[in-house]
């Protein structure tokens, strides 16, 4: 990926303008159908300016993918390790996660990356590492703190983070990727995430306090 260094605010604004135009064209035309000329037109810049920032359509697509997934992971997974109300934290995270995953533009992006990854495997890797990997890692850090505080039982917290996010998605993302049905309603999301938290705590909640022994009765 080759793009010009950000030197000042105007450079940053121009890069943002190009990425916004690229997003519009990629979502409308797909990776194969997009052209640098079409992206330049949508962004309101000349092709010469476009090539100053990105030397190819592939570099531009990869930069856009990484930026959007990193931003999504950063915004969704802002978790306070000192917050002791683990069910509430997970519920808020789960609802935000499902909201983001269910948005039509996100579904379109996932489809586009999957389609382009057969020819350019690095696109899929960049998408995965910038989004799912970062989100899982941020959740793992929070879960580690809760294990240390005794609010969760000792476990493989990286796997536990994956389990929770999979419970939240619970087939929703897969269904929407195949254009089956509508995004979940607010009531459906509330039920889905409530069940995800319940199942998560059944597996990873704190060990129950030992009851009185038979001889101690």
PDB file of C-alpha atoms in Angstrom:
ATOM      1  CA  UNK A   1       0.000   0.000   0.000  1.00  0.00           C
ATOM      2  CA  UNK A   2       1.442   3.353  -1.046  1.00  0.00           C
ATOM      3  CA  UNK A   3      -0.009   6.639  -0.011  1.00  0.00           C
ATOM      4  CA  UNK A   4       1.427  10.055   0.536  1.00  0.00           C
ATOM      5  CA  UNK A   5       2.390  11.021   4.071  1.00  0.00           C
ATOM      6  CA  UNK A   6       0.004  13.304   5.857  1.00  0.00           C
ATOM      7  CA  UNK A   7       1.870  16.589   6.091  1.00  0.00           C
ATOM      8  CA  UNK A   8      -0.783  18.995   7.283  1.00  0.00           C
ATOM      9  CA  UNK A   9      -4.499  19.458   7.708  1.00  0.00           C
ATOM     10  CA  UNK A  10      -5.095  20.099   4.006  1.00  0.00           C
ATOM     11  CA  UNK A  11      -3.304  16.876   3.086  1.00  0.00           C
ATOM     12  CA  UNK A  12      -5.376  14.971   5.638  1.00  0.00           C
ATOM     13  CA  UNK A  13      -8.586  16.539   4.321  1.00  0.00           C
ATOM     14  CA  UNK A  14      -7.705  15.613   0.738  1.00  0.00           C
ATOM     15  CA  UNK A  15      -6.998  12.022   1.726  1.00  0.00           C
ATOM     16  CA  UNK A  16     -10.325  11.896   3.578  1.00  0.00           C
ATOM     17  CA  UNK A  17     -12.061  13.280   0.493  1.00  0.00           C
ATOM     18  CA  UNK A  18     -10.524  10.543  -1.652  1.00  0.00           C
ATOM     19  CA  UNK A  19     -11.450   7.773   0.781  1.00  0.00           C
ATOM     20  CA  UNK A  20     -15.032   9.022   0.983  1.00  0.00           C
ATOM     21  CA  UNK A  21     -15.301   9.004  -2.799  1.00  0.00           C
ATOM     22  CA  UNK A  22     -13.737   5.553  -2.971  1.00  0.00           C
ATOM     23  CA  UNK A  23     -16.221   4.167  -0.447  1.00  0.00           C
ATOM     24  CA  UNK A  24     -19.111   5.477  -2.527  1.00  0.00           C
ATOM     25  CA  UNK A  25     -17.781   3.908  -5.734  1.00  0.00           C
ATOM     26  CA  UNK A  26     -16.729   0.586  -4.211  1.00  0.00           C
ATOM     27  CA  UNK A  27     -20.106   0.099  -2.540  1.00  0.00           C
ATOM     28  CA  UNK A  28     -21.966   0.993  -5.728  1.00  0.00           C
ATOM     29  CA  UNK A  29     -19.808  -0.923  -8.207  1.00  0.00           C
ATOM     30  CA  UNK A  30     -17.902  -3.525  -6.216  1.00  0.00           C
ATOM     31  CA  UNK A  31     -14.134  -3.881  -6.354  1.00  0.00           C
ATOM     32  CA  UNK A  32     -13.954  -5.182  -9.927  1.00  0.00           C
ATOM     33  CA  UNK A  33     -16.418  -2.630 -11.254  1.00  0.00           C
ATOM     34  CA  UNK A  34     -14.706   0.370  -9.659  1.00  0.00           C
ATOM     35  CA  UNK A  35     -12.148   2.394 -11.581  1.00  0.00           C
ATOM     36  CA  UNK A  36      -9.629   5.005 -10.535  1.00  0.00           C
ATOM     37  CA  UNK A  37     -11.300   7.426 -12.942  1.00  0.00           C
ATOM     38  CA  UNK A  38     -14.686   6.850 -11.327  1.00  0.00           C
ATOM     39  CA  UNK A  39     -13.201   7.237  -7.860  1.00  0.00           C
ATOM     40  CA  UNK A  40     -11.467  10.494  -8.829  1.00  0.00           C
ATOM     41  CA  UNK A  41     -14.767  11.835 -10.178  1.00  0.00           C
ATOM     42  CA  UNK A  42     -16.710  10.825  -7.052  1.00  0.00           C
ATOM     43  CA  UNK A  43     -14.028  12.331  -4.821  1.00  0.00           C
ATOM     44  CA  UNK A  44     -13.885  15.570  -6.805  1.00  0.00           C
ATOM     45  CA  UNK A  45     -10.167  15.316  -7.542  1.00  0.00           C
ATOM     46  CA  UNK A  46      -8.085  14.805 -10.654  1.00  0.00           C
ATOM     47  CA  UNK A  47      -6.652  11.380 -11.476  1.00  0.00           C
ATOM     48  CA  UNK A  48      -3.210  12.911 -11.036  1.00  0.00           C
ATOM     49  CA  UNK A  49      -4.050  13.948  -7.476  1.00  0.00           C
ATOM     50  CA  UNK A  50      -5.550  10.543  -6.775  1.00  0.00           C
ATOM     51  CA  UNK A  51      -2.347   8.800  -7.841  1.00  0.00           C
ATOM     52  CA  UNK A  52      -0.275  11.064  -5.600  1.00  0.00           C
ATOM     53  CA  UNK A  53      -2.054   9.522  -2.612  1.00  0.00           C
ATOM     54  CA  UNK A  54      -2.676   5.980  -3.855  1.00  0.00           C
ATOM     55  CA  UNK A  55      -0.747   4.306  -6.627  1.00  0.00           C
ATOM     56  CA  UNK A  56      -3.417   1.725  -7.473  1.00  0.00           C
ATOM     57  CA  UNK A  57      -7.018   0.734  -6.919  1.00  0.00           C
ATOM     58  CA  UNK A  58      -5.771  -2.149  -4.790  1.00  0.00           C
ATOM     59  CA  UNK A  59      -3.824   0.176  -2.478  1.00  0.00           C
ATOM     60  CA  UNK A  60      -6.839   2.441  -2.102  1.00  0.00           C
ATOM     61  CA  UNK A  61      -9.197  -0.446  -1.353  1.00  0.00           C
ATOM     62  CA  UNK A  62      -6.822  -1.861   1.254  1.00  0.00           C
ATOM     63  CA  UNK A  63      -6.365   1.520   2.943  1.00  0.00           C
ATOM     64  CA  UNK A  64     -10.119   2.056   3.081  1.00  0.00           C
ATOM     65  CA  UNK A  65     -10.698  -1.423   4.494  1.00  0.00           C
ATOM     66  CA  UNK A  66      -8.107  -1.046   7.220  1.00  0.00           C
ATOM     67  CA  UNK A  67      -9.238   2.430   8.235  1.00  0.00           C
ATOM     68  CA  UNK A  68     -12.914   1.527   8.459  1.00  0.00           C
ATOM     69  CA  UNK A  69     -12.417  -1.707  10.396  1.00  0.00           C
ATOM     70  CA  UNK A  70      -9.907  -0.139  12.808  1.00  0.00           C
ATOM     71  CA  UNK A  71     -12.309   2.718  13.439  1.00  0.00           C
ATOM     72  CA  UNK A  72     -15.183   0.325  14.024  1.00  0.00           C
ATOM     73  CA  UNK A  73     -13.177  -1.776  16.479  1.00  0.00           C
ATOM     74  CA  UNK A  74     -11.980   1.322  18.332  1.00  0.00           C
ATOM     75  CA  UNK A  75     -15.454   2.811  18.643  1.00  0.00           C
ATOM     76  CA  UNK A  76     -17.251  -0.390  19.615  1.00  0.00           C
ATOM     77  CA  UNK A  77     -14.730  -1.835  22.028  1.00  0.00           C
ATOM     78  CA  UNK A  78     -14.126   1.064  24.411  1.00  0.00           C
ATOM     79  CA  UNK A  79     -14.215  -1.011  27.567  1.00  0.00           C
ATOM     80  CA  UNK A  80     -13.347   0.231  31.045  1.00  0.00           C
ATOM     81  CA  UNK A  81     -11.415  -2.541  32.781  1.00  0.00           C
ATOM     82  CA  UNK A  82     -12.393  -1.022  36.150  1.00  0.00           C
ATOM     83  CA  UNK A  83     -16.129  -1.328  35.479  1.00  0.00           C
ATOM     84  CA  UNK A  84     -17.281  -4.151  37.794  1.00  0.00           C
ATOM     85  CA  UNK A  85     -20.721  -4.645  36.228  1.00  0.00           C
ATOM     86  CA  UNK A  86     -19.670  -7.301  33.734  1.00  0.00           C
ATOM     87  CA  UNK A  87     -23.193  -8.241  32.529  1.00  0.00           C
ATOM     88  CA  UNK A  88     -24.018  -4.587  31.824  1.00  0.00           C
ATOM     89  CA  UNK A  89     -20.720  -4.018  30.008  1.00  0.00           C
ATOM     90  CA  UNK A  90     -21.246  -7.094  27.852  1.00  0.00           C
ATOM     91  CA  UNK A  91     -24.850  -6.190  27.139  1.00  0.00           C
ATOM     92  CA  UNK A  92     -23.893  -2.695  25.951  1.00  0.00           C
ATOM     93  CA  UNK A  93     -21.096  -4.098  23.841  1.00  0.00           C
ATOM     94  CA  UNK A  94     -23.322  -6.809  22.381  1.00  0.00           C
ATOM     95  CA  UNK A  95     -26.064  -4.396  21.368  1.00  0.00           C
ATOM     96  CA  UNK A  96     -23.584  -2.002  19.752  1.00  0.00           C
ATOM     97  CA  UNK A  97     -21.855  -4.904  18.021  1.00  0.00           C
ATOM     98  CA  UNK A  98     -25.050  -6.318  16.513  1.00  0.00           C
ATOM     99  CA  UNK A  99     -26.199  -2.828  15.495  1.00  0.00           C
ATOM    100  CA  UNK A 100     -22.954  -2.270  13.590  1.00  0.00           C
ATOM    101  CA  UNK A 101     -22.824  -5.738  12.047  1.00  0.00           C
ATOM    102  CA  UNK A 102     -26.437  -5.466  10.822  1.00  0.00           C
ATOM    103  CA  UNK A 103     -26.096  -2.186   8.963  1.00  0.00           C
ATOM    104  CA  UNK A 104     -26.607  -2.531   5.205  1.00  0.00           C
ATOM    105  CA  UNK A 105     -23.344  -0.712   4.449  1.00  0.00           C
ATOM    106  CA  UNK A 106     -21.419  -3.127   6.661  1.00  0.00           C
ATOM    107  CA  UNK A 107     -23.035  -6.149   5.027  1.00  0.00           C
ATOM    108  CA  UNK A 108     -22.162  -4.681   1.609  1.00  0.00           C
ATOM    109  CA  UNK A 109     -18.549  -4.135   2.715  1.00  0.00           C
ATOM    110  CA  UNK A 110     -18.188  -7.707   3.965  1.00  0.00           C
ATOM    111  CA  UNK A 111     -19.588  -9.104   0.726  1.00  0.00           C
ATOM    112  CA  UNK A 112     -17.231  -6.925  -1.283  1.00  0.00           C
ATOM    113  CA  UNK A 113     -14.153  -7.949   0.689  1.00  0.00           C
ATOM    114  CA  UNK A 114     -15.082 -11.630   0.445  1.00  0.00           C
ATOM    115  CA  UNK A 115     -15.518 -11.279  -3.309  1.00  0.00           C
ATOM    116  CA  UNK A 116     -12.184  -9.512  -3.777  1.00  0.00           C
ATOM    117  CA  UNK A 117     -10.239 -11.782  -1.407  1.00  0.00           C
ATOM    118  CA  UNK A 118     -10.153 -14.710  -3.816  1.00  0.00           C
ATOM    119  CA  UNK A 119      -8.005 -12.666  -6.171  1.00  0.00           C
ATOM    120  CA  UNK A 120      -6.311 -10.553  -3.485  1.00  0.00           C
ATOM    121  CA  UNK A 121      -6.029 -12.599  -0.256  1.00  0.00           C
ATOM    122  CA  UNK A 122      -4.357  -9.718   1.520  1.00  0.00           C
ATOM    123  CA  UNK A 123      -7.661  -7.813   1.448  1.00  0.00           C
ATOM    124  CA  UNK A 124      -9.329 -10.475   3.561  1.00  0.00           C
ATOM    125  CA  UNK A 125      -6.360 -10.629   5.913  1.00  0.00           C
ATOM    126  CA  UNK A 126      -6.312  -6.834   6.326  1.00  0.00           C
ATOM    127  CA  UNK A 127     -10.072  -6.772   6.971  1.00  0.00           C
ATOM    128  CA  UNK A 128      -9.833  -9.578   9.520  1.00  0.00           C
ATOM    129  CA  UNK A 129      -6.797  -8.221  11.368  1.00  0.00           C
ATOM    130  CA  UNK A 130      -8.070  -4.632  11.498  1.00  0.00           C
ATOM    131  CA  UNK A 131     -11.558  -5.578  12.691  1.00  0.00           C
ATOM    132  CA  UNK A 132     -12.253  -8.960  14.324  1.00  0.00           C
ATOM    133  CA  UNK A 133      -8.743  -9.431  15.686  1.00  0.00           C
ATOM    134  CA  UNK A 134      -8.608  -5.941  17.221  1.00  0.00           C
ATOM    135  CA  UNK A 135     -12.088  -6.222  18.705  1.00  0.00           C
ATOM    136  CA  UNK A 136     -11.371  -9.630  20.203  1.00  0.00           C
ATOM    137  CA  UNK A 137      -8.121  -8.376  21.705  1.00  0.00           C
ATOM    138  CA  UNK A 138      -9.792  -5.380  23.342  1.00  0.00           C
ATOM    139  CA  UNK A 139     -12.474  -7.610  24.831  1.00  0.00           C
ATOM    140  CA  UNK A 140      -9.822 -10.087  26.009  1.00  0.00           C
ATOM    141  CA  UNK A 141      -8.082  -7.320  27.982  1.00  0.00           C
ATOM    142  CA  UNK A 142     -11.357  -6.483  29.725  1.00  0.00           C
ATOM    143  CA  UNK A 143     -12.085 -10.141  30.503  1.00  0.00           C
ATOM    144  CA  UNK A 144      -8.556 -10.632  31.883  1.00  0.00           C
ATOM    145  CA  UNK A 145      -9.178  -7.801  34.349  1.00  0.00           C
ATOM    146  CA  UNK A 146     -12.470  -9.376  35.438  1.00  0.00           C
ATOM    147  CA  UNK A 147     -10.827 -12.765  35.953  1.00  0.00           C
ATOM    148  CA  UNK A 148      -8.144 -11.092  38.069  1.00  0.00           C
ATOM    149  CA  UNK A 149     -10.875  -9.395  40.133  1.00  0.00           C
ATOM    150  CA  UNK A 150     -12.688 -12.692  40.656  1.00  0.00           C
ATOM    151  CA  UNK A 151     -15.759 -11.658  38.673  1.00  0.00           C
ATOM    152  CA  UNK A 152     -15.169 -14.367  36.057  1.00  0.00           C
ATOM    153  CA  UNK A 153     -13.631 -17.799  36.439  1.00  0.00           C
ATOM    154  CA  UNK A 154     -10.096 -18.405  35.122  1.00  0.00           C
ATOM    155  CA  UNK A 155     -10.283 -19.338  31.447  1.00  0.00           C
ATOM    156  CA  UNK A 156      -8.783 -18.829  28.021  1.00  0.00           C
ATOM    157  CA  UNK A 157     -10.027 -15.248  27.738  1.00  0.00           C
ATOM    158  CA  UNK A 158      -9.128 -14.905  24.071  1.00  0.00           C
ATOM    159  CA  UNK A 159     -11.373 -17.849  23.291  1.00  0.00           C
ATOM    160  CA  UNK A 160     -14.012 -16.510  25.694  1.00  0.00           C
ATOM    161  CA  UNK A 161     -14.025 -13.182  23.819  1.00  0.00           C
ATOM    162  CA  UNK A 162     -14.569 -15.010  20.537  1.00  0.00           C
ATOM    163  CA  UNK A 163     -17.337 -17.072  22.089  1.00  0.00           C
ATOM    164  CA  UNK A 164     -19.177 -13.981  23.300  1.00  0.00           C
ATOM    165  CA  UNK A 165     -19.020 -12.196  19.959  1.00  0.00           C
ATOM    166  CA  UNK A 166     -20.171 -15.344  18.167  1.00  0.00           C
ATOM    167  CA  UNK A 167     -23.060 -15.651  20.602  1.00  0.00           C
ATOM    168  CA  UNK A 168     -24.030 -12.058  19.859  1.00  0.00           C
ATOM    169  CA  UNK A 169     -24.003 -12.608  16.105  1.00  0.00           C
ATOM    170  CA  UNK A 170     -25.752 -15.983  16.527  1.00  0.00           C
ATOM    171  CA  UNK A 171     -26.398 -16.435  12.812  1.00  0.00           C
ATOM    172  CA  UNK A 172     -27.575 -12.860  12.216  1.00  0.00           C
ATOM    173  CA  UNK A 173     -24.571 -11.777  10.159  1.00  0.00           C
ATOM    174  CA  UNK A 174     -24.579 -15.001   8.129  1.00  0.00           C
ATOM    175  CA  UNK A 175     -28.300 -14.644   7.404  1.00  0.00           C
ATOM    176  CA  UNK A 176     -27.927 -11.035   6.277  1.00  0.00           C
ATOM    177  CA  UNK A 177     -24.917 -11.836   4.103  1.00  0.00           C
ATOM    178  CA  UNK A 178     -27.157 -14.190   2.156  1.00  0.00           C
ATOM    179  CA  UNK A 179     -29.929 -11.549   2.006  1.00  0.00           C
ATOM    180  CA  UNK A 180     -32.298 -13.659   4.078  1.00  0.00           C
ATOM    181  CA  UNK A 181     -34.829 -11.515   5.934  1.00  0.00           C
ATOM    182  CA  UNK A 182     -34.456  -8.103   7.502  1.00  0.00           C
ATOM    183  CA  UNK A 183     -32.062  -6.845  10.168  1.00  0.00           C
ATOM    184  CA  UNK A 184     -33.212  -7.739  13.701  1.00  0.00           C
ATOM    185  CA  UNK A 185     -35.642  -5.405  15.424  1.00  0.00           C
ATOM    186  CA  UNK A 186     -34.788  -3.679  18.700  1.00  0.00           C
ATOM    187  CA  UNK A 187     -36.778  -6.310  20.600  1.00  0.00           C
ATOM    188  CA  UNK A 188     -35.029  -9.144  18.763  1.00  0.00           C
ATOM    189  CA  UNK A 189     -31.622  -7.643  19.450  1.00  0.00           C
ATOM    190  CA  UNK A 190     -32.446  -7.196  23.130  1.00  0.00           C
ATOM    191  CA  UNK A 191     -33.508 -10.836  23.421  1.00  0.00           C
ATOM    192  CA  UNK A 192     -30.522 -12.080  21.424  1.00  0.00           C
ATOM    193  CA  UNK A 193     -27.974 -10.194  23.517  1.00  0.00           C
ATOM    194  CA  UNK A 194     -29.690 -11.091  26.780  1.00  0.00           C
ATOM    195  CA  UNK A 195     -29.368 -14.760  25.859  1.00  0.00           C
ATOM    196  CA  UNK A 196     -25.749 -14.264  24.772  1.00  0.00           C
ATOM    197  CA  UNK A 197     -24.867 -12.781  28.178  1.00  0.00           C
ATOM    198  CA  UNK A 198     -26.749 -15.557  29.974  1.00  0.00           C
ATOM    199  CA  UNK A 199     -24.978 -18.333  28.073  1.00  0.00           C
ATOM    200  CA  UNK A 200     -21.611 -16.591  28.440  1.00  0.00           C
ATOM    201  CA  UNK A 201     -22.010 -16.419  32.219  1.00  0.00           C
ATOM    202  CA  UNK A 202     -23.097 -20.050  32.364  1.00  0.00           C
ATOM    203  CA  UNK A 203     -19.718 -20.923  30.894  1.00  0.00           C
ATOM    204  CA  UNK A 204     -17.442 -18.207  32.285  1.00  0.00           C
ATOM    205  CA  UNK A 205     -19.205 -16.720  35.310  1.00  0.00           C
ATOM    206  CA  UNK A 206     -17.530 -16.863  38.713  1.00  0.00           C
ATOM    207  CA  UNK A 207     -17.303 -20.234  40.413  1.00  0.00           C
ATOM    208  CA  UNK A 208     -20.208 -20.665  42.843  1.00  0.00           C
ATOM    209  CA  UNK A 209     -19.281 -20.342  46.477  1.00  0.00           C
ATOM    210  CA  UNK A 210     -18.961 -23.782  48.099  1.00  0.00           C
ATOM    211  CA  UNK A 211     -22.010 -24.788  50.102  1.00  0.00           C
ATOM    212  CA  UNK A 212     -21.870 -26.142  53.639  1.00  0.00           C
ATOM    213  CA  UNK A 213     -20.427 -29.632  53.892  1.00  0.00           C
ATOM    214  CA  UNK A 214     -22.572 -32.528  54.998  1.00  0.00           C
ATOM    215  CA  UNK A 215     -20.631 -32.796  58.238  1.00  0.00           C
ATOM    216  CA  UNK A 216     -21.042 -29.105  58.889  1.00  0.00           C
ATOM    217  CA  UNK A 217     -24.828 -29.226  58.936  1.00  0.00           C
TER     218      UNK A 217
END
